[in-house]
Amino acid sequence: MKRLIVGAWALLAVACVDPSLNALTVPPLGKQALLDSEARTITLSRGVALGFDCALDGPCADASATVDDGNLVLVLPAYLDDLGVNYTDGLYAGSAAKTGFVLVGKVEGRTKLRVKAEDVEVEYELEIVR
Amino acid sequence: MFRTIVPLGALILAVSACGGGSTGALGQTQVRAECDPGDVVCLQSSVAPLARGATLALDISSLTQGSAAVDLSLLSADEVVARVDGDAVIGGEPGVTAVLFLTPDGIVLDFIHLTVAEPTALVVHRLTDDGESVAELEGRVQLLVGETFGVSAALRHQSQDLAGKVAISWQTDPEIAPLLDSGSLGRKRILARAPGRTVLQARAGGLITEIPLEVLP
């Protein structure tokens, strides 16, 4: 039982240190822009844009986003006119402007999206479809 | 991809008289198709699909709180579908593309998805004296000598009006009913000069529409 509790805390600790990405926009009718935070996959139609925010105990600080193959997809920083709550050790620690990015599907194919915040990186499989 | 700088402040001042518009995907801008009052596309509650080959100037207003207007550049996600030219987009191959609104330092303020459609019909509208479109012309038009008659034309895909300006070529028999420039792209005035019959022909986007005209003594 003791090991189970320790394991659960360890899982929670891991969950808290990875930046979390959340979709902010929907695709146009008949197109795809799907961000799956659990599977860490993104499916995006060519020519379609997807806005998403980044959280790590609040809005991601010092965040950057890159893709392995810039010929397939473009990633740009976004200005988000909204505040998010910051937490330190699970306690309220004020608020800060949300951090976001926009992905733009250019050419069909597969690549990876890497988002880094506070020296922690999360990796998503990215597929650009027709 | 093509970028151009659009002075957002100027665009806000250039808000057209028509209502509606589309909110950007991030909810931080309001986007309208710039057009003349009375243009058919102005009647749309949101930005209508863009006709292939047509030019659509975008009127972008920032909805962000506590920020003054900034210069924006437009970026098309798929230049085959629509390319950017100044503050306008030009329709290419039918399809869907995102058009992003970027600040001078490359930050996305917002974006919309624009649909480009192939025109399937060219419809001719009758205009009132003050330039408002009142009806689609479908049958014969009869005029008395000395009367004038305003017309404009719009492209459609099936039953949907398409946005964007295109060069429209007009033709009549100038001896019976010459065409007068109205100072606005896509609009003409017909003057009933002499009794007789002719045909008003409008050409645009590879489409032709003909309306029989008769001038009575």
Short mmCIF file of C-alpha atoms in Angstrom, two decimals:
data_model
loop_
_atom_site.label_atom_id
_atom_site.label_comp_id
_atom_site.label_asym_id
_atom_site.label_seq_id
_atom_site.Cartn_x
_atom_site.Cartn_y
_atom_site.Cartn_z
CA MET A 1 0.00 0.00 0.00
CA LYS A 2 2.83 2.33 0.95
CA ARG A 3 4.51 1.64 -2.41
CA LEU A 4 1.23 2.37 -4.22
CA ILE A 5 0.91 5.77 -2.52
CA VAL A 6 4.52 6.64 -3.31
CA GLY A 7 3.94 5.56 -6.92
CA ALA A 8 0.82 7.73 -7.17
CA TRP A 9 2.72 10.74 -5.85
CA ALA A 10 5.50 10.06 -8.29
CA LEU A 11 2.96 9.94 -11.15
CA LEU A 12 1.42 13.21 -9.99
CA ALA A 13 4.85 14.78 -9.77
CA VAL A 14 5.63 13.67 -13.34
CA ALA A 15 2.22 14.97 -14.54
CA CYS A 16 2.94 18.36 -13.01
CA VAL A 17 6.36 18.90 -14.56
CA ASP A 18 5.44 18.38 -18.21
CA PRO A 19 3.98 21.32 -20.12
CA SER A 20 0.35 20.64 -20.97
CA LEU A 21 -0.99 21.71 -24.39
CA ASN A 22 -4.65 22.51 -24.91
CA ALA A 23 -6.44 23.32 -28.18
CA LEU A 24 -8.03 26.76 -28.36
CA THR A 25 -9.58 26.63 -31.81
CA VAL A 26 -11.67 24.29 -33.94
CA PRO A 27 -11.06 23.38 -37.59
CA PRO A 28 -13.29 24.63 -40.40
CA LEU A 29 -16.07 22.28 -41.51
CA GLY A 30 -14.71 19.11 -43.11
CA LYS A 31 -11.11 19.69 -41.99
CA GLN A 32 -9.07 18.38 -39.05
CA ALA A 33 -7.28 20.13 -36.20
CA LEU A 34 -7.18 17.62 -33.36
CA LEU A 35 -4.84 17.94 -30.38
CA ASP A 36 -4.87 14.86 -28.11
CA SER A 37 -3.12 15.80 -24.85
CA GLU A 38 -3.11 12.24 -23.53
CA ALA A 39 -1.79 10.49 -26.64
CA ARG A 40 0.39 13.53 -27.39
CA THR A 41 -0.63 13.60 -31.01
CA ILE A 42 -1.84 16.35 -33.30
CA THR A 43 -3.65 15.81 -36.59
CA LEU A 44 -3.94 18.87 -38.80
CA SER A 45 -5.29 19.35 -42.31
CA ARG A 46 -3.13 21.10 -44.88
CA GLY A 47 -3.90 24.83 -44.98
CA VAL A 48 -5.57 24.74 -41.57
CA ALA A 49 -4.37 26.58 -38.45
CA LEU A 50 -4.65 25.36 -34.85
CA GLY A 51 -4.24 27.61 -31.81
CA PHE A 52 -3.20 26.03 -28.52
CA ASP A 53 -2.02 27.19 -25.11
CA CYS A 54 0.72 25.84 -22.88
CA ALA A 55 0.38 25.35 -19.12
CA LEU A 56 2.86 24.25 -16.48
CA ASP A 57 1.50 25.03 -13.02
CA GLY A 58 -0.05 28.02 -14.76
CA PRO A 59 0.75 29.68 -18.08
CA CYS A 60 4.08 28.38 -19.42
CA ALA A 61 6.97 30.73 -18.71
CA ASP A 62 9.91 31.14 -21.09
CA ALA A 63 8.15 28.88 -23.59
CA SER A 64 9.23 28.08 -27.11
CA ALA A 65 7.84 25.76 -29.78
CA THR A 66 9.66 24.16 -32.69
CA VAL A 67 8.94 21.51 -35.30
CA ASP A 68 11.45 19.02 -36.67
CA ASP A 69 10.42 19.61 -40.30
CA GLY A 70 9.51 23.22 -41.01
CA ASN A 71 8.61 22.34 -44.60
CA LEU A 72 5.55 20.43 -43.39
CA VAL A 73 4.24 22.71 -40.70
CA LEU A 74 4.76 26.22 -39.38
CA VAL A 75 4.63 27.06 -35.68
CA LEU A 76 4.32 30.66 -34.51
CA PRO A 77 3.90 32.31 -31.11
CA ALA A 78 0.42 33.70 -30.43
CA TYR A 79 -0.74 36.62 -28.33
CA LEU A 80 -3.54 35.51 -25.99
CA ASP A 81 -5.69 38.22 -24.46
CA ASP A 82 -6.37 36.22 -21.30
CA LEU A 83 -4.96 35.49 -17.85
CA GLY A 84 -4.23 32.11 -16.27
CA VAL A 85 -3.75 31.22 -12.61
CA ASN A 86 -0.27 30.29 -11.38
CA TYR A 87 0.32 27.62 -8.75
CA THR A 88 3.39 26.92 -6.67
CA ASP A 89 3.38 23.60 -4.78
CA GLY A 90 -0.35 23.42 -5.46
CA LEU A 91 -1.04 26.80 -3.90
CA TYR A 92 -2.38 29.90 -5.65
CA ALA A 93 0.48 32.12 -6.76
CA GLY A 94 -1.14 34.94 -8.70
CA SER A 95 -1.92 35.15 -12.40
CA ALA A 96 -0.09 35.70 -15.65
CA ALA A 97 -0.88 36.16 -19.35
CA LYS A 98 -1.55 32.84 -21.06
CA THR A 99 1.08 31.45 -23.40
CA GLY A 100 0.03 30.17 -26.80
CA PHE A 101 1.14 29.12 -30.24
CA VAL A 102 -0.41 28.56 -33.66
CA LEU A 103 0.36 25.60 -35.90
CA VAL A 104 -0.22 25.87 -39.65
CA GLY A 105 -0.36 22.75 -41.82
CA LYS A 106 1.55 23.27 -45.07
CA VAL A 107 2.40 19.92 -46.65
CA GLU A 108 1.11 16.40 -45.94
CA GLY A 109 3.47 14.28 -43.86
CA ARG A 110 4.64 13.45 -40.34
CA THR A 111 6.95 15.34 -38.01
CA LYS A 112 7.31 16.28 -34.34
CA LEU A 113 6.32 19.34 -32.35
CA ARG A 114 8.54 20.19 -29.37
CA VAL A 115 7.36 22.68 -26.76
CA LYS A 116 9.81 23.76 -24.11
CA ALA A 117 8.92 25.66 -20.93
CA GLU A 118 11.16 26.31 -17.95
CA ASP A 119 13.73 23.86 -19.43
CA VAL A 120 11.15 21.05 -19.60
CA GLU A 121 10.27 19.75 -23.05
CA VAL A 122 7.18 17.93 -24.25
CA GLU A 123 7.04 16.17 -27.62
CA TYR A 124 3.97 15.62 -29.82
CA GLU A 125 3.64 13.43 -32.93
CA LEU A 126 2.31 15.69 -35.66
CA GLU A 127 0.53 14.50 -38.79
CA ILE A 128 -0.49 16.81 -41.61
CA VAL A 129 -3.30 15.30 -43.63
CA ARG A 130 -5.15 16.39 -46.76
CA MET B 1 4.13 32.22 -48.19
CA PHE B 2 3.71 35.92 -48.71
CA ARG B 3 3.60 38.65 -46.13
CA THR B 4 2.51 42.23 -46.31
CA ILE B 5 2.05 44.93 -43.71
CA VAL B 6 -1.47 46.19 -43.09
CA PRO B 7 -1.90 49.33 -40.97
CA LEU B 8 -4.64 48.12 -38.62
CA GLY B 9 -5.40 51.66 -37.44
CA ALA B 10 -6.23 52.66 -41.00
CA LEU B 11 -8.33 49.54 -41.44
CA ILE B 12 -10.39 50.34 -38.36
CA LEU B 13 -11.12 53.81 -39.77
CA ALA B 14 -12.14 52.18 -43.02
CA VAL B 15 -14.95 50.15 -41.46
CA SER B 16 -17.59 49.71 -44.10
CA ALA B 17 -21.22 50.58 -43.63
CA CYS B 18 -22.33 46.98 -43.73
CA GLY B 19 -22.87 44.96 -40.54
CA GLY B 20 -21.89 41.46 -39.51
CA GLY B 21 -18.47 39.99 -40.13
CA SER B 22 -16.56 37.02 -38.78
CA THR B 23 -14.82 36.80 -35.43
CA GLY B 24 -11.26 35.45 -35.62
CA ALA B 25 -10.63 31.89 -34.42
CA LEU B 26 -8.95 33.17 -31.25
CA GLY B 27 -11.78 35.67 -30.68
CA GLN B 28 -9.37 38.60 -30.75
CA THR B 29 -10.37 40.28 -34.02
CA GLN B 30 -13.44 41.13 -36.02
CA VAL B 31 -13.04 40.59 -39.76
CA ARG B 32 -15.27 42.06 -42.46
CA ALA B 33 -15.14 42.07 -46.21
CA GLU B 34 -14.50 45.65 -47.31
CA CYS B 35 -17.09 46.66 -49.84
CA ASP B 36 -19.21 49.52 -51.10
CA PRO B 37 -22.52 50.13 -49.36
CA GLY B 38 -25.15 48.13 -51.18
CA ASP B 39 -22.76 45.51 -52.53
CA VAL B 40 -24.34 42.08 -52.46
CA VAL B 41 -21.49 40.62 -50.37
CA CYS B 42 -22.20 43.22 -47.68
CA LEU B 43 -25.47 41.47 -47.00
CA GLN B 44 -23.62 38.41 -45.71
CA SER B 45 -23.54 37.97 -41.94
CA SER B 46 -19.99 36.64 -42.17
CA VAL B 47 -17.17 36.70 -44.72
CA ALA B 48 -18.62 34.83 -47.69
CA PRO B 49 -16.57 32.32 -49.70
CA LEU B 50 -14.15 34.07 -52.00
CA ALA B 51 -14.57 33.63 -55.74
CA ARG B 52 -11.65 32.12 -57.63
CA GLY B 53 -9.72 35.00 -59.22
CA ALA B 54 -11.47 37.65 -57.11
CA THR B 55 -9.79 40.13 -54.76
CA LEU B 56 -11.14 40.61 -51.25
CA ALA B 57 -9.90 43.41 -49.01
CA LEU B 58 -10.15 42.46 -45.34
CA ASP B 59 -11.24 45.00 -42.77
CA ILE B 60 -9.72 43.83 -39.46
CA SER B 61 -10.60 45.32 -36.06
CA SER B 62 -8.74 44.29 -32.91
CA LEU B 63 -10.92 43.13 -30.01
CA THR B 64 -8.09 42.85 -27.47
CA GLN B 65 -8.56 44.71 -24.21
CA GLY B 66 -6.35 47.61 -23.22
CA SER B 67 -4.28 47.62 -26.42
CA ALA B 68 -4.12 50.24 -29.13
CA ALA B 69 -4.23 49.22 -32.78
CA VAL B 70 -1.06 47.70 -34.22
CA ASP B 71 0.18 47.15 -37.74
CA LEU B 72 -0.69 43.68 -38.93
CA SER B 73 0.65 41.56 -41.75
CA LEU B 74 -1.39 38.87 -43.46
CA LEU B 75 -0.05 35.37 -44.03
CA SER B 76 -1.79 32.75 -46.15
CA ALA B 77 -1.30 29.14 -45.06
CA ASP B 78 -1.84 27.83 -48.59
CA GLU B 79 -0.94 30.23 -51.38
CA VAL B 80 -2.41 27.86 -53.96
CA VAL B 81 -5.84 28.53 -52.43
CA ALA B 82 -5.40 32.24 -51.64
CA ARG B 83 -2.46 34.61 -51.87
CA VAL B 84 -2.00 37.88 -50.02
CA ASP B 85 -1.67 41.22 -51.81
CA GLY B 86 -1.50 44.24 -49.49
CA ASP B 87 -4.54 44.20 -47.24
CA ALA B 88 -6.37 41.85 -49.60
CA VAL B 89 -6.46 38.17 -50.46
CA ILE B 90 -6.84 36.84 -54.00
CA GLY B 91 -8.72 33.59 -54.59
CA GLY B 92 -6.81 30.76 -56.27
CA GLU B 93 -7.73 27.07 -56.47
CA PRO B 94 -10.97 26.13 -54.69
CA GLY B 95 -10.31 24.98 -51.12
CA VAL B 96 -9.78 26.21 -47.57
CA THR B 97 -6.84 28.13 -46.16
CA ALA B 98 -6.06 29.89 -42.93
CA VAL B 99 -5.18 33.58 -43.17
CA LEU B 100 -3.13 34.68 -40.17
CA PHE B 101 -2.89 38.23 -38.77
CA LEU B 102 0.66 38.82 -37.54
CA THR B 103 2.18 41.64 -35.51
CA PRO B 104 5.43 43.17 -36.87
CA ASP B 105 7.45 40.82 -34.64
CA GLY B 106 5.76 37.72 -36.02
CA ILE B 107 3.25 37.03 -33.24
CA VAL B 108 -0.17 35.73 -34.26
CA LEU B 109 -2.96 38.01 -33.08
CA ASP B 110 -5.67 35.91 -34.71
CA PHE B 111 -6.64 34.01 -37.85
CA ILE B 112 -9.61 33.05 -39.99
CA HIS B 113 -10.22 30.17 -42.35
CA LEU B 114 -11.20 31.36 -45.79
CA THR B 115 -13.01 29.25 -48.38
CA VAL B 116 -12.36 29.75 -52.07
CA ALA B 117 -15.05 28.53 -54.48
CA GLU B 118 -15.37 28.22 -58.23
CA PRO B 119 -18.00 30.63 -59.59
CA THR B 120 -20.84 28.84 -61.35
CA ALA B 121 -23.03 31.83 -62.17
CA LEU B 122 -22.79 35.55 -62.85
CA VAL B 123 -25.91 37.41 -61.75
CA VAL B 124 -26.79 40.95 -62.78
CA HIS B 125 -28.51 43.20 -60.24
CA ARG B 126 -30.60 46.31 -60.75
CA LEU B 127 -29.45 49.29 -58.70
CA THR B 128 -31.44 52.18 -57.29
CA ASP B 129 -30.40 55.76 -58.04
CA ASP B 130 -28.32 55.81 -54.84
CA GLY B 131 -26.54 52.58 -55.75
CA GLU B 132 -28.41 50.06 -53.62
CA SER B 133 -28.96 46.63 -55.14
CA VAL B 134 -32.69 46.01 -55.28
CA ALA B 135 -33.25 42.94 -57.40
CA GLU B 136 -31.63 40.29 -59.57
CA LEU B 137 -32.41 40.81 -63.25
CA GLU B 138 -33.87 37.70 -64.81
CA GLY B 139 -36.06 38.85 -67.67
CA ARG B 140 -36.38 41.51 -70.34
CA VAL B 141 -35.87 45.17 -69.37
CA GLN B 142 -37.86 47.91 -71.09
CA LEU B 143 -36.80 51.56 -70.91
CA LEU B 144 -38.15 54.79 -72.31
CA VAL B 145 -35.79 57.03 -74.27
CA GLY B 146 -33.83 59.20 -71.85
CA GLU B 147 -34.13 56.83 -68.88
CA THR B 148 -31.05 55.52 -67.08
CA PHE B 149 -30.70 52.22 -65.29
CA GLY B 150 -27.94 51.14 -62.86
CA VAL B 151 -26.57 47.60 -62.89
CA SER B 152 -23.96 45.59 -60.99
CA ALA B 153 -22.93 41.96 -61.15
CA ALA B 154 -21.90 39.35 -58.61
CA LEU B 155 -20.48 35.86 -58.83
CA ARG B 156 -22.21 32.87 -57.26
CA HIS B 157 -21.33 29.29 -56.45
CA GLN B 158 -24.60 27.35 -56.82
CA SER B 159 -26.99 29.50 -54.78
CA GLN B 160 -24.36 31.20 -52.61
CA ASP B 161 -23.11 34.71 -53.32
CA LEU B 162 -19.32 34.89 -53.46
CA ALA B 163 -17.17 37.63 -52.01
CA GLY B 164 -14.44 39.54 -53.80
CA LYS B 165 -14.11 41.97 -56.65
CA VAL B 166 -13.51 40.85 -60.22
CA ALA B 167 -13.14 42.71 -63.48
CA ILE B 168 -16.51 42.66 -65.21
CA SER B 169 -16.78 43.31 -68.92
CA TRP B 170 -20.07 44.94 -70.02
CA GLN B 171 -21.47 45.27 -73.51
CA THR B 172 -24.58 46.68 -75.27
CA ASP B 173 -25.32 48.26 -78.63
CA PRO B 174 -24.06 51.81 -77.97
CA GLU B 175 -26.44 53.29 -80.57
CA ILE B 176 -29.46 52.03 -78.60
CA ALA B 177 -28.29 51.88 -74.97
CA PRO B 178 -24.72 53.01 -74.26
CA LEU B 179 -23.04 52.04 -70.99
CA LEU B 180 -21.81 54.81 -68.70
CA ASP B 181 -19.11 54.47 -66.06
CA SER B 182 -20.42 54.92 -62.54
CA GLY B 183 -17.05 55.43 -60.86
CA SER B 184 -17.26 52.10 -59.07
CA LEU B 185 -15.69 48.83 -60.19
CA GLY B 186 -18.35 46.40 -61.35
CA ARG B 187 -21.12 48.99 -61.73
CA LYS B 188 -22.51 50.63 -64.85
CA ARG B 189 -25.39 52.88 -65.87
CA ILE B 190 -27.35 52.19 -69.02
CA LEU B 191 -28.71 55.18 -70.92
CA ALA B 192 -31.71 54.56 -73.17
CA ARG B 193 -30.64 56.61 -76.20
CA ALA B 194 -32.72 55.45 -79.17
CA PRO B 195 -35.65 53.06 -79.70
CA GLY B 196 -34.64 49.51 -80.52
CA ARG B 197 -33.62 46.16 -79.09
CA THR B 198 -30.22 45.08 -77.80
CA VAL B 199 -28.69 42.74 -75.24
CA LEU B 200 -26.89 43.69 -72.04
CA GLN B 201 -23.97 41.30 -71.75
CA ALA B 202 -21.86 40.87 -68.57
CA ARG B 203 -18.68 38.75 -68.59
CA ALA B 204 -16.55 37.75 -65.60
CA GLY B 205 -14.67 34.69 -64.41
CA GLY B 206 -15.33 32.89 -67.70
CA LEU B 207 -19.10 33.31 -67.24
CA ILE B 208 -21.52 35.26 -69.42
CA THR B 209 -24.98 36.57 -68.56
CA GLU B 210 -27.25 38.24 -71.09
CA ILE B 211 -30.31 40.39 -70.38
CA PRO B 212 -32.57 41.51 -73.30
CA LEU B 213 -33.04 45.27 -73.41
CA GLU B 214 -35.73 47.19 -75.29
CA VAL B 215 -35.83 50.95 -75.60
CA LEU B 216 -39.29 52.32 -76.35
CA PRO B 217 -39.98 55.67 -78.02
#
